[in-house]
Short mmCIF file of C-alpha atoms in Angstrom, two decimals:
data_model
loop_
_atom_site.label_atom_id
_atom_site.label_comp_id
_atom_site.label_asym_id
_atom_site.label_seq_id
_atom_site.Cartn_x
_atom_site.Cartn_y
_atom_site.Cartn_z
CA MET A 1 0.00 0.00 0.00
CA SER A 2 1.55 3.30 -0.95
CA TYR A 3 0.58 6.79 0.08
CA TYR A 4 1.46 9.91 -1.86
CA ASN A 5 0.60 13.39 -0.70
CA PHE A 6 -0.17 15.64 -3.64
CA LEU A 7 -1.25 18.79 -1.86
CA LEU A 8 -2.15 20.35 1.46
CA GLU A 9 -5.73 20.86 0.33
CA PRO A 10 -8.47 18.32 -0.29
CA ILE A 11 -8.52 16.49 -3.60
CA SER A 12 -12.05 17.17 -4.82
CA CYS A 13 -12.12 14.34 -7.32
CA HIS A 14 -9.75 12.19 -9.38
CA ALA A 15 -9.65 9.97 -12.45
CA TRP A 16 -7.03 7.61 -13.88
CA ASN A 17 -6.07 7.10 -17.50
CA LYS A 18 -6.22 3.70 -19.16
CA ASP A 19 -2.75 2.37 -18.26
CA ARG A 20 -2.75 4.04 -14.84
CA THR A 21 0.36 6.11 -15.53
CA GLN A 22 -1.46 9.42 -15.27
CA ILE A 23 -3.95 10.76 -12.77
CA ALA A 24 -6.15 13.83 -13.19
CA ILE A 25 -7.08 15.56 -9.94
CA CYS A 26 -8.84 18.72 -8.93
CA PRO A 27 -6.83 20.46 -6.20
CA ASN A 28 -9.89 22.10 -4.62
CA ASN A 29 -10.00 24.95 -7.15
CA HIS A 30 -11.20 25.68 -10.68
CA GLU A 31 -8.50 23.65 -12.40
CA VAL A 32 -7.66 20.07 -13.17
CA HIS A 33 -4.05 18.98 -12.84
CA ILE A 34 -2.70 15.90 -14.56
CA TYR A 35 0.23 14.16 -12.90
CA LYS A 36 2.41 11.54 -14.53
CA LYS A 37 4.09 8.76 -12.66
CA GLU A 38 7.87 8.97 -12.85
CA GLY A 39 9.86 6.02 -11.57
CA GLY A 40 9.59 4.94 -7.95
CA ASP A 41 7.20 7.02 -5.94
CA LYS A 42 7.50 10.27 -7.82
CA TRP A 43 4.76 12.15 -9.60
CA SER A 44 5.26 15.20 -11.79
CA LYS A 45 2.62 17.61 -13.01
CA ILE A 46 2.43 17.56 -16.81
CA HIS A 47 -0.80 19.39 -17.63
CA GLU A 48 -3.05 22.04 -16.16
CA LEU A 49 -6.56 22.16 -17.52
CA LYS A 50 -7.97 25.62 -16.93
CA GLU A 51 -11.38 26.37 -18.28
CA HIS A 52 -13.90 26.09 -15.48
CA ASN A 53 -15.12 29.15 -13.59
CA GLY A 54 -16.14 27.25 -10.53
CA GLN A 55 -14.81 24.35 -8.50
CA VAL A 56 -14.47 21.17 -10.51
CA THR A 57 -16.72 18.62 -8.81
CA GLY A 58 -16.34 15.61 -11.09
CA ILE A 59 -13.72 14.19 -13.45
CA ASP A 60 -13.97 11.02 -15.52
CA TRP A 61 -11.35 9.70 -17.96
CA ALA A 62 -12.58 7.43 -20.72
CA PRO A 63 -10.02 4.62 -21.08
CA GLU A 64 -10.54 3.70 -24.75
CA SER A 65 -11.17 7.04 -26.37
CA ASN A 66 -8.81 8.89 -24.01
CA ARG A 67 -11.20 11.78 -23.44
CA ILE A 68 -11.66 13.50 -20.11
CA VAL A 69 -15.00 14.94 -19.06
CA THR A 70 -15.11 17.44 -16.20
CA CYS A 71 -18.03 19.18 -14.55
CA GLY A 72 -18.12 21.99 -12.06
CA THR A 73 -20.06 24.39 -9.93
CA ASP A 74 -20.12 26.83 -12.86
CA ARG A 75 -22.98 24.67 -14.25
CA ASN A 76 -20.84 23.55 -17.20
CA ALA A 77 -19.19 20.39 -18.38
CA TYR A 78 -16.22 20.19 -20.73
CA VAL A 79 -15.03 17.26 -22.81
CA TRP A 80 -11.24 17.41 -23.23
CA THR A 81 -9.40 15.71 -26.08
CA LEU A 82 -5.66 15.40 -26.35
CA LYS A 83 -4.37 17.09 -29.49
CA GLY A 84 -0.64 16.65 -29.78
CA ASN A 85 0.52 17.54 -26.30
CA VAL A 86 -2.33 19.84 -25.32
CA TRP A 87 -5.77 19.06 -23.89
CA ARG A 88 -8.44 21.02 -25.76
CA PRO A 89 -11.84 21.59 -24.17
CA THR A 90 -15.24 21.44 -25.81
CA LEU A 91 -18.09 23.03 -23.92
CA VAL A 92 -21.19 20.92 -23.30
CA ILE A 93 -24.36 22.88 -22.59
CA LEU A 94 -26.08 21.04 -19.78
CA ARG A 95 -29.08 23.39 -19.47
CA ILE A 96 -28.94 23.31 -15.69
CA ASN A 97 -29.31 26.25 -13.36
CA ARG A 98 -27.40 24.84 -10.38
CA ALA A 99 -23.98 23.32 -9.91
CA ALA A 100 -23.03 20.04 -11.56
CA ARG A 101 -21.98 17.50 -8.93
CA CYS A 102 -20.79 14.30 -10.57
CA VAL A 103 -20.04 12.98 -14.03
CA LYS A 104 -19.49 9.51 -15.48
CA TRP A 105 -18.72 8.18 -18.97
CA SER A 106 -20.88 5.27 -20.03
CA PRO A 107 -19.09 1.92 -20.54
CA LYS A 108 -19.06 2.33 -24.35
CA GLU A 109 -17.98 5.98 -23.97
CA ASN A 110 -20.57 7.25 -26.44
CA LYS A 111 -22.41 9.22 -23.78
CA PHE A 112 -21.93 10.56 -20.28
CA ALA A 113 -24.23 11.46 -17.41
CA VAL A 114 -23.99 14.55 -15.19
CA GLY A 115 -25.77 14.80 -11.84
CA SER A 116 -26.57 18.31 -10.63
CA GLY A 117 -28.15 20.43 -7.95
CA SER A 118 -30.97 21.23 -10.36
CA ARG A 119 -32.53 17.94 -9.28
CA LEU A 120 -31.97 16.32 -12.64
CA ILE A 121 -29.50 14.19 -14.57
CA SER A 122 -28.21 15.36 -17.96
CA ILE A 123 -27.42 12.54 -20.39
CA CYS A 124 -25.11 13.91 -23.06
CA TYR A 125 -24.24 12.34 -26.39
CA PHE A 126 -22.43 13.57 -29.47
CA GLU A 127 -24.48 14.52 -32.51
CA GLN A 128 -22.40 13.97 -35.63
CA GLU A 129 -24.34 16.25 -38.02
CA ASN A 130 -24.02 19.30 -35.81
CA ASP A 131 -20.61 18.39 -34.39
CA TRP A 132 -22.00 19.19 -30.98
CA TRP A 133 -22.78 17.55 -27.65
CA VAL A 134 -26.50 17.39 -27.01
CA CYS A 135 -28.14 16.61 -23.71
CA LYS A 136 -31.39 15.12 -22.54
CA HIS A 137 -32.76 15.45 -19.03
CA ILE A 138 -34.06 12.90 -16.58
CA LYS A 139 -36.17 14.81 -14.07
CA LYS A 140 -38.95 12.77 -12.55
CA PRO A 141 -39.11 11.80 -9.74
CA ILE A 142 -35.82 13.23 -8.45
CA ARG A 143 -36.48 15.76 -5.71
CA SER A 144 -33.06 16.93 -4.67
CA THR A 145 -29.41 17.15 -5.74
CA VAL A 146 -27.99 14.10 -7.47
CA LEU A 147 -24.75 13.28 -5.66
CA SER A 148 -23.48 10.15 -7.37
CA LEU A 149 -23.89 8.16 -10.56
CA ASP A 150 -22.86 4.77 -11.89
CA TRP A 151 -23.56 3.06 -15.22
CA HIS A 152 -24.71 -0.53 -15.68
CA PRO A 153 -22.45 -2.60 -18.00
CA ASN A 154 -25.21 -2.63 -20.65
CA ASN A 155 -24.58 1.10 -21.32
CA VAL A 156 -28.28 1.93 -20.80
CA LEU A 157 -29.14 1.71 -17.11
CA LEU A 158 -27.87 4.42 -14.79
CA ALA A 159 -27.94 4.34 -11.01
CA ALA A 160 -28.26 7.69 -9.25
CA GLY A 161 -27.94 8.48 -5.57
CA SER A 162 -29.44 11.73 -4.45
CA CYS A 163 -30.04 14.02 -1.48
CA ASP A 164 -33.70 13.05 -1.30
CA PHE A 165 -32.48 9.92 0.53
CA LYS A 166 -33.12 7.56 -2.37
CA CYS A 167 -31.12 5.47 -4.74
CA ARG A 168 -32.75 5.08 -8.15
CA ILE A 169 -32.01 3.23 -11.36
CA PHE A 170 -33.10 4.96 -14.57
CA SER A 171 -32.92 4.03 -18.19
CA ALA A 172 -30.71 6.40 -20.17
CA TYR A 173 -31.41 4.77 -23.51
CA ILE A 174 -30.60 7.13 -26.39
CA LYS A 175 -31.94 5.72 -29.63
CA GLU A 176 -29.59 7.86 -31.74
CA VAL A 177 -26.49 6.15 -30.48
CA GLU A 178 -27.40 2.62 -29.57
CA GLU A 179 -29.54 -0.45 -30.13
CA LYS A 180 -32.45 -1.43 -27.93
CA PRO A 181 -31.09 -3.19 -24.86
CA SER A 182 -32.02 -6.74 -23.95
CA PRO A 183 -33.94 -7.42 -20.72
CA THR A 184 -32.06 -7.26 -17.43
CA PRO A 185 -32.96 -8.29 -13.87
CA TRP A 186 -34.03 -4.67 -13.35
CA GLY A 187 -36.74 -4.79 -16.02
CA SER A 188 -37.27 -5.27 -19.74
CA LYS A 189 -38.96 -2.11 -20.98
CA MET A 190 -36.40 0.68 -20.91
CA PRO A 191 -37.56 3.86 -22.66
CA PHE A 192 -35.53 6.96 -21.87
CA GLY A 193 -36.08 8.25 -18.36
CA GLU A 194 -37.95 5.17 -17.14
CA LEU A 195 -37.58 4.54 -13.41
CA MET A 196 -36.56 0.92 -13.03
CA PHE A 197 -35.95 0.89 -9.28
CA GLU A 198 -36.28 3.21 -6.34
CA SER A 199 -34.94 2.42 -2.88
CA SER A 200 -36.64 2.92 0.44
CA GLY A 201 -35.75 2.32 4.03
CA THR A 202 -32.61 4.37 4.47
CA ASP A 203 -32.46 7.95 5.67
CA GLY A 204 -29.58 10.18 4.78
CA TRP A 205 -28.13 11.55 1.57
CA VAL A 206 -26.84 8.88 -0.74
CA HIS A 207 -23.18 9.78 -1.13
CA SER A 208 -22.01 7.06 -3.44
CA ILE A 209 -23.49 4.29 -5.53
CA CYS A 210 -22.00 1.39 -7.47
CA PHE A 211 -23.24 -1.38 -9.75
CA SER A 212 -21.62 -4.79 -9.34
CA GLY A 213 -19.48 -6.19 -12.14
CA SER A 214 -22.38 -8.09 -13.67
CA GLY A 215 -24.86 -5.26 -13.15
CA GLY A 216 -27.23 -7.48 -11.21
CA ARG A 217 -26.61 -5.73 -7.90
CA VAL A 218 -26.34 -2.13 -6.82
CA ALA A 219 -24.76 -0.90 -3.59
CA TRP A 220 -24.99 2.52 -1.98
CA VAL A 221 -23.79 4.29 1.14
CA SER A 222 -25.76 7.01 2.79
CA HIS A 223 -25.27 9.68 5.40
CA ASP A 224 -27.03 7.80 8.19
CA SER A 225 -24.01 5.48 8.36
CA THR A 226 -25.62 2.66 6.43
CA VAL A 227 -24.46 0.47 3.58
CA ALA A 228 -27.16 -1.11 1.44
CA VAL A 229 -27.23 -3.57 -1.44
CA ALA A 230 -30.16 -4.39 -3.73
CA THR A 231 -30.26 -7.36 -6.09
CA GLY A 232 -32.40 -6.80 -9.15
CA SER A 233 -35.31 -9.18 -9.67
CA LYS A 234 -39.10 -9.19 -9.94
CA ASN A 235 -39.31 -8.32 -6.25
CA THR A 236 -36.13 -6.53 -5.51
CA VAL A 237 -34.95 -7.04 -1.96
CA ILE A 238 -32.86 -4.40 -0.24
CA SER A 239 -30.40 -5.50 2.45
CA SER A 240 -28.82 -2.86 4.59
CA LEU A 241 -26.34 -2.68 7.42
CA ARG A 242 -26.36 0.06 10.02
CA SER A 243 -22.73 0.57 10.76
CA GLU A 244 -21.17 1.89 13.95
CA THR A 245 -18.82 4.19 12.12
CA LEU A 246 -19.14 7.70 10.82
CA PRO A 247 -20.91 8.08 7.44
CA LEU A 248 -19.20 6.60 4.38
CA LEU A 249 -18.53 8.67 1.30
CA GLY A 250 -17.40 6.19 -1.33
CA VAL A 251 -18.18 2.58 -2.15
CA THR A 252 -17.15 0.12 -4.82
CA PHE A 253 -17.57 -3.58 -5.49
CA ILE A 254 -14.30 -5.50 -5.60
CA THR A 255 -15.88 -8.88 -6.26
CA GLU A 256 -19.53 -9.82 -6.80
CA ASN A 257 -19.96 -10.24 -3.03
CA SER A 258 -17.46 -7.88 -1.47
CA LEU A 259 -17.60 -4.13 -1.13
CA VAL A 260 -14.95 -1.68 -0.07
CA ALA A 261 -16.26 1.55 1.40
CA ALA A 262 -14.54 4.55 3.00
CA GLY A 263 -15.57 7.87 4.40
CA HIS A 264 -15.28 10.15 7.37
CA ASP A 265 -13.45 7.56 9.43
CA CYS A 266 -10.43 7.92 7.15
CA TYR A 267 -9.85 4.24 6.48
CA PRO A 268 -11.39 1.81 3.96
CA MET A 269 -13.54 -1.05 5.23
CA LEU A 270 -14.63 -4.33 3.79
CA TYR A 271 -18.27 -5.42 3.70
CA VAL A 272 -19.49 -8.81 2.57
CA TYR A 273 -22.91 -9.35 1.01
CA ASP A 274 -24.68 -12.66 1.29
CA GLU A 275 -27.54 -12.82 -1.19
CA GLY A 276 -28.97 -16.05 0.21
CA LYS A 277 -29.35 -14.66 3.72
CA GLY A 278 -29.94 -11.13 2.51
CA THR A 279 -27.35 -9.71 4.88
CA ILE A 280 -24.36 -7.45 4.76
CA THR A 281 -21.64 -8.04 7.33
CA PHE A 282 -18.65 -5.98 8.31
CA GLY A 283 -15.57 -7.74 7.01
CA GLY A 284 -12.82 -5.72 8.64
CA LYS A 285 -10.88 -2.50 8.69
CA LEU A 286 -8.50 -2.32 5.74
CA ASP A 287 -5.77 -0.17 7.18
CA ILE A 288 -2.42 -1.50 8.34
CA PRO A 289 -1.36 0.57 11.35
CA LYS A 290 2.15 1.81 11.55
CA GLN A 291 4.51 -0.23 13.73
CA ASN A 292 5.48 2.56 16.09
CA ALA A 293 1.89 3.22 17.09
CA GLN A 294 2.27 0.83 20.02
CA ARG A 295 4.40 3.15 22.17
CA GLY A 296 2.91 3.66 25.62
CA MET A 297 2.17 7.05 27.18
CA THR A 298 4.63 8.80 29.42
CA ALA A 299 3.51 9.87 32.86
CA ARG A 300 3.69 13.50 31.76
CA GLU A 301 1.35 12.83 28.83
CA ARG A 302 -1.05 11.01 31.12
CA PHE A 303 -1.17 13.96 33.50
CA GLN A 304 -1.61 16.41 30.63
CA ASN A 305 -4.55 14.39 29.37
CA LEU A 306 -6.10 14.38 32.81
CA ASP A 307 -5.58 18.08 33.13
CA LYS A 308 -6.79 19.16 29.70
CA LYS A 309 -9.42 16.61 28.83
CA ALA A 310 -10.35 15.04 32.19
CA SER A 311 -9.69 11.73 30.53
CA SER A 312 -7.64 8.94 31.99
CA GLU A 313 -7.63 6.89 28.79
CA THR A 314 -4.30 5.61 27.74
CA GLU A 315 -4.87 5.93 24.01
CA LYS A 316 -3.39 8.90 22.29
CA ALA A 317 -5.75 10.98 20.26
CA THR A 318 -3.88 10.74 17.00
CA LEU A 319 -5.29 9.33 13.86
CA GLU A 320 -3.47 6.13 13.05
CA SER A 321 -4.83 5.56 9.61
CA VAL A 322 -2.90 6.30 6.43
CA HIS A 323 -5.24 9.09 5.39
CA LYS A 324 -5.32 11.91 7.90
CA ASN A 325 -8.70 13.22 6.85
CA SER A 326 -11.92 11.88 5.32
CA ILE A 327 -11.64 9.75 2.20
CA SER A 328 -13.93 11.17 -0.45
CA GLN A 329 -13.48 8.88 -3.45
CA ILE A 330 -12.51 5.27 -4.19
CA SER A 331 -11.60 4.07 -7.66
CA ILE A 332 -10.53 0.72 -9.05
CA LEU A 333 -6.97 0.70 -10.27
CA GLU A 334 -6.25 -2.83 -11.41
CA GLY A 335 -8.84 -5.40 -12.34
CA ASP A 336 -12.52 -4.58 -12.48
CA LYS A 337 -15.54 -4.65 -10.19
CA SER A 338 -15.81 -8.42 -10.30
CA LYS A 339 -12.18 -9.06 -9.46
CA CYS A 340 -10.25 -6.07 -8.25
CA ARG A 341 -6.54 -6.31 -7.51
CA LYS A 342 -5.76 -2.76 -6.57
CA PHE A 343 -7.89 0.22 -5.63
CA CYS A 344 -7.09 3.85 -4.96
CA THR A 345 -8.49 6.31 -2.43
CA THR A 346 -8.19 10.11 -2.37
CA GLY A 347 -9.22 12.33 0.44
CA MET A 348 -9.51 15.67 2.09
CA ASP A 349 -5.92 15.46 3.30
CA GLY A 350 -4.69 15.91 -0.28
CA GLY A 351 -3.31 12.39 -0.33
CA MET A 352 -3.77 9.42 -2.59
CA THR A 353 -3.27 5.86 -1.41
CA ILE A 354 -3.04 2.76 -3.55
CA TRP A 355 -4.19 -0.41 -1.83
CA ASP A 356 -3.26 -3.92 -2.94
CA VAL A 357 -5.97 -6.49 -2.25
CA LYS A 358 -3.59 -9.44 -2.06
CA THR A 359 -1.34 -7.68 0.44
CA LEU A 360 -4.32 -6.70 2.59
CA GLU A 361 -5.66 -10.24 2.53
CA SER A 362 -2.37 -11.74 3.61
CA SER A 363 -1.50 -9.20 6.27
CA MET A 364 -4.84 -9.20 8.07
CA LYS A 365 -5.92 -12.41 9.67
CA ASP A 366 -9.59 -13.36 9.28
CA LEU A 367 -9.95 -11.13 6.26
CA LYS A 368 -11.76 -13.15 3.63
CA ILE A 369 -12.61 -11.58 0.32
CA ILE A 370 -15.08 -13.90 -1.43
CA MET B 1 -32.53 57.90 7.45
CA SER B 2 -35.30 55.74 6.06
CA LYS B 3 -38.83 56.09 7.26
CA ASN B 4 -40.17 53.25 9.35
CA VAL B 5 -42.77 51.39 7.30
CA SER B 6 -46.17 51.01 8.87
CA SER B 7 -46.28 47.23 9.03
CA ASP B 8 -43.50 44.69 9.21
CA ARG B 9 -45.67 41.61 9.30
CA PHE B 10 -44.18 40.56 5.99
CA ARG B 11 -40.97 39.76 7.86
CA LYS B 12 -42.68 36.93 9.67
CA VAL B 13 -43.91 35.16 6.55
CA ASP B 14 -42.36 31.71 6.13
CA VAL B 15 -41.36 31.94 2.48
CA ASP B 16 -40.32 28.28 2.35
CA GLU B 17 -43.96 27.25 2.66
CA TYR B 18 -44.70 28.87 -0.68
CA ASP B 19 -41.81 27.29 -2.54
CA GLU B 20 -43.36 24.89 -5.04
CA ASN B 21 -40.23 22.75 -5.04
CA LYS B 22 -40.26 22.32 -1.31
CA PHE B 23 -39.32 18.81 -0.24
CA VAL B 24 -42.11 17.05 1.61
CA ASP B 25 -41.48 13.73 3.31
CA GLU B 26 -43.61 10.82 2.22
CA GLU B 27 -46.54 10.26 4.52
CA GLU B 28 -46.65 6.86 6.09
CA GLY B 29 -49.82 5.97 7.96
CA GLY B 30 -49.09 6.72 11.59
CA GLU B 31 -52.62 6.80 12.86
CA ASN B 32 -52.50 3.44 14.58
CA GLN B 33 -49.26 3.97 16.47
CA GLN B 34 -50.03 4.05 20.14
CA GLY B 35 -46.64 4.36 21.71
CA PRO B 36 -45.53 1.96 24.44
CA ASP B 37 -48.24 0.50 26.65
CA GLU B 38 -48.30 2.56 29.82
CA GLY B 39 -50.13 -0.01 31.91
CA GLU B 40 -47.82 -2.85 31.00
CA VAL B 41 -44.69 -0.82 31.63
CA ASP B 42 -45.93 0.52 34.98
CA SER B 43 -46.80 -2.92 36.26
CA LEU B 44 -43.41 -4.29 35.23
CA ILE B 45 -41.64 -1.48 37.07
CA ARG B 46 -43.76 -2.13 40.18
CA GLN B 47 -42.84 -5.80 40.06
CA GLY B 48 -39.18 -4.82 39.96
CA ASN B 49 -38.71 -6.34 36.50
CA VAL B 50 -36.76 -3.41 35.05
CA MET B 51 -35.31 -5.43 32.16
CA GLY B 52 -38.79 -6.43 31.08
CA ALA B 53 -39.95 -2.85 31.46
CA LEU B 54 -37.16 -1.70 29.15
CA GLN B 55 -38.16 -4.20 26.48
CA ALA B 56 -41.79 -3.19 26.81
CA VAL B 57 -41.19 0.55 26.67
CA LEU B 58 -39.13 0.21 23.48
CA LYS B 59 -42.05 -1.38 21.66
CA ASN B 60 -44.32 0.62 19.33
CA PRO B 61 -42.29 3.79 19.15
CA PRO B 62 -44.52 6.71 18.07
CA MET B 63 -42.33 7.45 15.04
CA ASN B 64 -44.78 8.06 12.26
CA THR B 65 -47.38 10.04 14.15
CA LYS B 66 -47.62 13.81 14.33
CA ASN B 67 -49.34 13.68 17.71
CA GLN B 68 -46.97 15.58 19.97
CA ALA B 69 -48.79 14.59 23.16
CA LEU B 70 -48.32 10.93 22.28
CA LYS B 71 -44.64 11.46 21.72
CA ASP B 72 -44.24 13.35 25.00
CA ARG B 73 -46.04 10.62 26.88
CA ALA B 74 -43.79 7.96 25.36
CA GLU B 75 -40.68 9.95 26.23
CA GLY B 76 -41.87 10.41 29.83
CA LEU B 77 -42.47 6.69 30.14
CA VAL B 78 -39.02 5.84 28.80
CA LEU B 79 -37.42 8.29 31.22
CA LYS B 80 -39.30 6.64 34.11
CA VAL B 81 -37.95 3.22 33.11
CA LEU B 82 -34.40 4.46 32.60
CA SER B 83 -34.40 6.18 36.01
CA SER B 84 -35.55 3.04 37.76
CA PHE B 85 -32.38 1.15 36.83
CA LYS B 86 -29.43 0.81 39.19
CA SER B 87 -26.20 2.18 37.66
CA ALA B 88 -24.54 -1.22 37.69
CA ASP B 89 -27.35 -2.83 35.68
CA ILE B 90 -27.36 -0.35 32.82
CA GLU B 91 -24.60 -2.06 30.86
CA LYS B 92 -26.29 -5.45 31.00
CA ALA B 93 -29.57 -3.92 29.92
CA VAL B 94 -27.98 -2.27 26.88
CA GLN B 95 -26.27 -5.55 25.93
CA SER B 96 -29.64 -7.27 25.87
CA LEU B 97 -30.91 -4.98 23.14
CA ASP B 98 -30.48 -5.68 19.43
CA LYS B 99 -29.14 -3.14 16.95
CA ASN B 100 -32.52 -1.55 16.30
CA GLY B 101 -33.13 -1.38 20.04
CA VAL B 102 -29.87 0.47 20.65
CA ASP B 103 -30.68 2.98 17.88
CA LEU B 104 -34.16 3.53 19.33
CA LEU B 105 -32.74 3.94 22.83
CA MET B 106 -30.29 6.56 21.51
CA LYS B 107 -33.21 8.45 19.95
CA TYR B 108 -35.09 8.51 23.24
CA ILE B 109 -31.92 9.56 25.12
CA TYR B 110 -31.38 12.57 22.89
CA LYS B 111 -35.08 13.44 23.06
CA GLY B 112 -34.71 13.37 26.82
CA PHE B 113 -31.73 15.73 26.66
CA GLU B 114 -33.91 18.27 24.85
CA GLN B 115 -36.11 18.78 27.88
CA PRO B 116 -34.07 18.26 31.02
CA THR B 117 -35.79 17.79 34.35
CA GLU B 118 -34.39 17.56 37.88
CA ASN B 119 -32.15 14.55 37.59
CA SER B 120 -32.83 13.36 34.06
CA SER B 121 -29.60 14.49 32.43
CA ALA B 122 -27.39 12.59 34.83
CA VAL B 123 -29.32 9.36 34.32
CA LEU B 124 -29.43 9.88 30.57
CA LEU B 125 -25.69 10.51 30.42
CA GLN B 126 -24.99 7.19 32.11
CA TRP B 127 -27.24 5.44 29.59
CA HIS B 128 -25.66 7.44 26.77
CA GLU B 129 -22.18 6.19 27.65
CA LYS B 130 -23.28 2.56 27.59
CA ALA B 131 -25.39 2.92 24.48
CA LEU B 132 -22.47 4.62 22.72
CA SER B 133 -20.15 1.72 23.38
CA ALA B 134 -22.80 -0.65 22.04
CA GLY B 135 -23.94 1.30 19.01
CA GLY B 136 -20.89 3.37 18.14
CA VAL B 137 -20.98 6.88 16.70
CA GLY B 138 -23.13 5.44 13.89
CA SER B 139 -26.11 5.31 16.26
CA ILE B 140 -25.68 9.01 17.06
CA VAL B 141 -25.40 9.82 13.34
CA ARG B 142 -28.70 8.02 12.84
CA VAL B 143 -30.33 10.16 15.55
CA LEU B 144 -29.16 13.27 13.73
CA THR B 145 -30.19 12.16 10.24
CA ALA B 146 -33.52 10.52 11.04
CA ARG B 147 -36.42 12.09 9.19
CA LYS B 148 -39.01 10.59 11.53
CA THR B 149 -38.10 10.69 15.17
CA VAL B 150 -39.75 9.58 18.40
#
């Protein structure tokens, strides 16, 4: 597991290129910086993408077509293409009157979805005749800001988590760019904007949402410290776990049954879903504490604690996790959602950590990733 | 300087009520929620069966109803049960609750903090410490984010 500190400020969002040699991050301002991995543990900044007038809230890098899409609080999205050695932006008119919050390329990279504070999702696709990105809106029945999006592998279904406490799956079928999709466990009729699934039972803003590798399951984390998974079927059953930790901000599947989630507790955690029993169980904390964290307290420190905090506890109040502030995003680095080998987390401490699943499995006893 | 306008009643208008995009929670039928059974709980306390009283008072929480009197009565009843425990027994009582029970207990504890009486805060703080070690900060987060509370 390796930790690299890019900045002193939070990393708002990040995206990796196809071969994982470059990472695009937003350093909590209006720009996007692209860093390239030089040998060892060194990263050097090679590009600065300056076009947004407001904080960049979402970045996604399409692996095959090598295009970057960014969206920001200036209510715009730009699609960047690499021409020679320069990234050139193309404005996409989203027709929203509030900030854009998240953006994701579809699996086939012929369209992308933008979630915004205007309580709608803009599905954008490229129109060849006009040489222009066009967008369509999904509005009903979203009643608050859309915080997170994830595409189903069939390129049509889109899961959206929003501030009205619900996770929904919509159809984003655009007849101009694709064929009619075949039936899925979430339903068979999929006209544009059709609501295929809406969750219930959890309170709290849905911070992050993720389809499983096969698309048959969707997982989400919400602000009331719960993790939930729904398996698509005629009668979709939602299983949820009320965790004892602070709310989680990011979640991803690493196998069909295992989820990794991280958030305000600053370390990633493993959750295991059992479809047969309909349960989610906590699998373990995925952070390897530093060796020197076992040092006892001196008498002076003990007295200081008693004096300042009226506490006689012998634990020091330092954060022993790798990240020193909340983790805001998790992305898969190597492998895919059905078999992930490495994943990456970025957080409000300006740091990026790369976690190796094999190393975690071997160094933590009782950790079983099924 | 500006002249004082004749009426400032407009300042007390709640403009959010007139917002057509205002978020309204879904209504779930709460008409048949009675709150915990007062008679049952009282008799259990009189018999000295405080554990049983705790289980009984955590049944039927008046979550979905808008009847404030019902909610106040339920809170009063819970406070009576919590006060009738000896300090040493609190931990065992909390251990006997399941996850939902601990979350519900946390909700009642914070509701109790809102309207402190003579000795209520001290008792509630003891319960809060034990409930926190059972439910973790997650249970407190759920008290803060709950849309429907007791």
